[in-house]
Amino acid sequence: QVQLVESGGGLVRAGGSLRLSCAASGRTRSSYTMGWFRQAPGKEREFVAAISWSGGITYDGDSMKGRFTISRDNAKATVYLQMNSPKLEDTAVYYCAARLGPGSNNEYAYSYWGQGTQVTVSS
């Protein structure tokens, strides 16, 4: 079992920056791929980015690439999402997820989920 706890969400101005963290506990010695997803009000959950144990990275299309950066510190069992120049449409609950295997943009491929952290982008 793996437990995931997100932190770092809050209110941020458009064009600012924010860093989300996700701390893993439990069976963190396994080579889990970590992913970030988000869900805006009234919308389905969507993939943001994923990073494998070795650092291989997968990003969602073009909407976030270049503005968001995923990274991880395996010694701390923590994955990060650096959000630069956020836009109003980035407002959502951001979820951290973990899976055994390579990066995937399919939420059903992930076995473990955090509770989510709210990010609100203001103008």
PDB file of C-alpha atoms in Angstrom:
ATOM      1  CA  GLN A   1       0.000   0.000   0.000  1.00  0.00           C
ATOM      2  CA  VAL A   2       1.059   3.543  -0.723  1.00  0.00           C
ATOM      3  CA  GLN A   3      -0.385   6.645   0.887  1.00  0.00           C
ATOM      4  CA  LEU A   4      -0.154   9.958  -0.930  1.00  0.00           C
ATOM      5  CA  VAL A   5      -0.602  13.405   0.567  1.00  0.00           C
ATOM      6  CA  GLU A   6      -0.644  16.531  -1.585  1.00  0.00           C
ATOM      7  CA  SER A   7       0.226  20.002  -0.360  1.00  0.00           C
ATOM      8  CA  GLY A   8       1.032  23.433  -1.716  1.00  0.00           C
ATOM      9  CA  GLY A   9      -2.284  24.335  -3.260  1.00  0.00           C
ATOM     10  CA  GLY A  10      -3.978  27.664  -2.729  1.00  0.00           C
ATOM     11  CA  LEU A  11      -4.745  30.935  -4.427  1.00  0.00           C
ATOM     12  CA  VAL A  12      -2.310  32.190  -7.058  1.00  0.00           C
ATOM     13  CA  ARG A  13      -2.456  35.081  -9.478  1.00  0.00           C
ATOM     14  CA  ALA A  14      -2.400  34.405 -13.176  1.00  0.00           C
ATOM     15  CA  GLY A  15       1.178  34.671 -14.359  1.00  0.00           C
ATOM     16  CA  GLY A  16       2.574  33.823 -10.936  1.00  0.00           C
ATOM     17  CA  SER A  17       3.950  30.503  -9.764  1.00  0.00           C
ATOM     18  CA  LEU A  18       3.061  27.718  -7.390  1.00  0.00           C
ATOM     19  CA  ARG A  19       4.664  24.433  -6.448  1.00  0.00           C
ATOM     20  CA  LEU A  20       2.646  21.408  -5.466  1.00  0.00           C
ATOM     21  CA  SER A  21       4.156  18.550  -3.497  1.00  0.00           C
ATOM     22  CA  CYS A  22       3.048  14.979  -3.037  1.00  0.00           C
ATOM     23  CA  ALA A  23       4.604  12.959  -0.247  1.00  0.00           C
ATOM     24  CA  ALA A  24       4.403   9.187  -0.466  1.00  0.00           C
ATOM     25  CA  SER A  25       4.535   6.785   2.449  1.00  0.00           C
ATOM     26  CA  GLY A  26       4.151   3.063   2.817  1.00  0.00           C
ATOM     27  CA  ARG A  27       5.753   0.834   0.206  1.00  0.00           C
ATOM     28  CA  THR A  28       7.744   3.655  -1.330  1.00  0.00           C
ATOM     29  CA  ARG A  29      10.756   1.447  -2.064  1.00  0.00           C
ATOM     30  CA  SER A  30       8.949   0.080  -5.078  1.00  0.00           C
ATOM     31  CA  SER A  31       9.597   1.736  -8.407  1.00  0.00           C
ATOM     32  CA  TYR A  32       6.381   3.667  -8.700  1.00  0.00           C
ATOM     33  CA  THR A  33       5.567   6.007 -11.512  1.00  0.00           C
ATOM     34  CA  MET A  34       3.999   9.178 -10.114  1.00  0.00           C
ATOM     35  CA  GLY A  35       1.427  11.245 -11.912  1.00  0.00           C
ATOM     36  CA  TRP A  36      -0.491  14.469 -11.518  1.00  0.00           C
ATOM     37  CA  PHE A  37      -4.082  14.815 -12.627  1.00  0.00           C
ATOM     38  CA  ARG A  38      -6.555  17.635 -12.195  1.00  0.00           C
ATOM     39  CA  GLN A  39     -10.282  18.089 -12.150  1.00  0.00           C
ATOM     40  CA  ALA A  40     -12.034  21.389 -12.715  1.00  0.00           C
ATOM     41  CA  PRO A  41     -15.633  21.964 -11.606  1.00  0.00           C
ATOM     42  CA  GLY A  42     -18.063  20.229 -13.921  1.00  0.00           C
ATOM     43  CA  LYS A  43     -15.296  18.571 -15.927  1.00  0.00           C
ATOM     44  CA  GLU A  44     -13.724  15.160 -16.058  1.00  0.00           C
ATOM     45  CA  ARG A  45     -10.412  14.484 -14.445  1.00  0.00           C
ATOM     46  CA  GLU A  46      -7.550  15.085 -16.867  1.00  0.00           C
ATOM     47  CA  PHE A  47      -3.925  14.077 -17.032  1.00  0.00           C
ATOM     48  CA  VAL A  48      -1.255  16.674 -16.330  1.00  0.00           C
ATOM     49  CA  ALA A  49       2.090  14.876 -16.210  1.00  0.00           C
ATOM     50  CA  ALA A  50       3.825  11.713 -15.041  1.00  0.00           C
ATOM     51  CA  ILE A  51       7.353  10.812 -14.062  1.00  0.00           C
ATOM     52  CA  SER A  52       8.836   7.343 -13.781  1.00  0.00           C
ATOM     53  CA  TRP A  53      11.164   6.145 -11.041  1.00  0.00           C
ATOM     54  CA  SER A  54      14.152   6.771 -13.312  1.00  0.00           C
ATOM     55  CA  GLY A  55      12.966  10.234 -14.295  1.00  0.00           C
ATOM     56  CA  GLY A  56      11.279   9.583 -17.637  1.00  0.00           C
ATOM     57  CA  ILE A  57       8.602  12.237 -18.106  1.00  0.00           C
ATOM     58  CA  THR A  58       5.297  12.351 -19.914  1.00  0.00           C
ATOM     59  CA  TYR A  59       3.280  15.532 -20.240  1.00  0.00           C
ATOM     60  CA  ASP A  60      -0.180  16.260 -21.372  1.00  0.00           C
ATOM     61  CA  GLY A  61      -0.453  17.904 -24.818  1.00  0.00           C
ATOM     62  CA  ASP A  62       0.445  21.498 -25.361  1.00  0.00           C
ATOM     63  CA  SER A  63      -1.783  23.237 -22.847  1.00  0.00           C
ATOM     64  CA  MET A  64       0.571  22.747 -19.927  1.00  0.00           C
ATOM     65  CA  LYS A  65       3.847  21.763 -21.515  1.00  0.00           C
ATOM     66  CA  GLY A  66       6.382  24.511 -21.050  1.00  0.00           C
ATOM     67  CA  ARG A  67       4.511  25.991 -18.102  1.00  0.00           C
ATOM     68  CA  PHE A  68       4.341  23.026 -15.727  1.00  0.00           C
ATOM     69  CA  THR A  69       7.328  20.942 -14.673  1.00  0.00           C
ATOM     70  CA  ILE A  70       7.148  17.618 -12.883  1.00  0.00           C
ATOM     71  CA  SER A  71      10.067  16.353 -10.823  1.00  0.00           C
ATOM     72  CA  ARG A  72      10.716  13.905  -8.030  1.00  0.00           C
ATOM     73  CA  ASP A  73      13.090  13.330  -5.149  1.00  0.00           C
ATOM     74  CA  ASN A  74      13.210   9.593  -4.549  1.00  0.00           C
ATOM     75  CA  ALA A  75      15.184  10.001  -1.320  1.00  0.00           C
ATOM     76  CA  LYS A  76      12.297  12.040   0.070  1.00  0.00           C
ATOM     77  CA  ALA A  77       9.617   9.952  -1.670  1.00  0.00           C
ATOM     78  CA  THR A  78       8.155  13.182  -2.963  1.00  0.00           C
ATOM     79  CA  VAL A  79       7.005  14.350  -6.373  1.00  0.00           C
ATOM     80  CA  TYR A  80       6.549  17.986  -7.312  1.00  0.00           C
ATOM     81  CA  LEU A  81       4.592  19.971  -9.840  1.00  0.00           C
ATOM     82  CA  GLN A  82       6.004  23.406 -10.530  1.00  0.00           C
ATOM     83  CA  MET A  83       3.323  25.599 -12.049  1.00  0.00           C
ATOM     84  CA  ASN A  84       4.631  28.698 -13.818  1.00  0.00           C
ATOM     85  CA  SER A  85       2.473  31.304 -15.486  1.00  0.00           C
ATOM     86  CA  PRO A  86      -0.768  29.633 -14.448  1.00  0.00           C
ATOM     87  CA  LYS A  87      -3.910  30.625 -16.296  1.00  0.00           C
ATOM     88  CA  LEU A  88      -7.455  30.995 -15.050  1.00  0.00           C
ATOM     89  CA  GLU A  89      -8.317  27.707 -16.725  1.00  0.00           C
ATOM     90  CA  ASP A  90      -5.743  25.908 -14.580  1.00  0.00           C
ATOM     91  CA  THR A  91      -8.084  26.281 -11.606  1.00  0.00           C
ATOM     92  CA  ALA A  92      -8.842  22.761 -10.418  1.00  0.00           C
ATOM     93  CA  VAL A  93      -8.300  20.190  -7.724  1.00  0.00           C
ATOM     94  CA  TYR A  94      -4.920  18.610  -8.366  1.00  0.00           C
ATOM     95  CA  TYR A  95      -4.427  14.963  -7.544  1.00  0.00           C
ATOM     96  CA  CYS A  96      -1.301  12.920  -7.125  1.00  0.00           C
ATOM     97  CA  ALA A  97      -1.367   9.275  -8.182  1.00  0.00           C
ATOM     98  CA  ALA A  98       0.995   6.300  -8.232  1.00  0.00           C
ATOM     99  CA  ARG A  99       1.292   3.161 -10.308  1.00  0.00           C
ATOM    100  CA  LEU A 100       3.729   0.355 -10.955  1.00  0.00           C
ATOM    101  CA  GLY A 101       4.826   0.527 -14.566  1.00  0.00           C
ATOM    102  CA  PRO A 102       5.650   3.237 -17.079  1.00  0.00           C
ATOM    103  CA  GLY A 103       4.059   6.647 -17.267  1.00  0.00           C
ATOM    104  CA  SER A 104       0.456   6.714 -18.411  1.00  0.00           C
ATOM    105  CA  ASN A 105      -2.113   9.401 -19.117  1.00  0.00           C
ATOM    106  CA  ASN A 106      -4.925   6.990 -18.223  1.00  0.00           C
ATOM    107  CA  GLU A 107      -6.254   7.605 -14.732  1.00  0.00           C
ATOM    108  CA  TYR A 108      -7.473   4.016 -14.481  1.00  0.00           C
ATOM    109  CA  ALA A 109      -3.877   2.805 -14.759  1.00  0.00           C
ATOM    110  CA  TYR A 110      -3.082   4.327 -11.359  1.00  0.00           C
ATOM    111  CA  SER A 111      -3.652   2.313  -8.198  1.00  0.00           C
ATOM    112  CA  TYR A 112      -3.130   4.915  -5.498  1.00  0.00           C
ATOM    113  CA  TRP A 113      -4.493   8.424  -5.156  1.00  0.00           C
ATOM    114  CA  GLY A 114      -4.146  11.350  -2.828  1.00  0.00           C
ATOM    115  CA  GLN A 115      -7.055  13.419  -1.563  1.00  0.00           C
ATOM    116  CA  GLY A 116      -6.256  16.349  -3.816  1.00  0.00           C
ATOM    117  CA  THR A 117      -5.282  19.951  -3.282  1.00  0.00           C
ATOM    118  CA  GLN A 118      -7.236  22.929  -4.567  1.00  0.00           C
ATOM    119  CA  VAL A 119      -5.508  25.397  -6.872  1.00  0.00           C
ATOM    120  CA  THR A 120      -7.371  28.593  -7.673  1.00  0.00           C
ATOM    121  CA  VAL A 121      -5.950  31.012 -10.218  1.00  0.00           C
ATOM    122  CA  SER A 122      -7.160  34.576  -9.988  1.00  0.00           C
ATOM    123  CA  SER A 123      -6.900  37.419 -12.465  1.00  0.00           C
TER     124      SER A 123
END
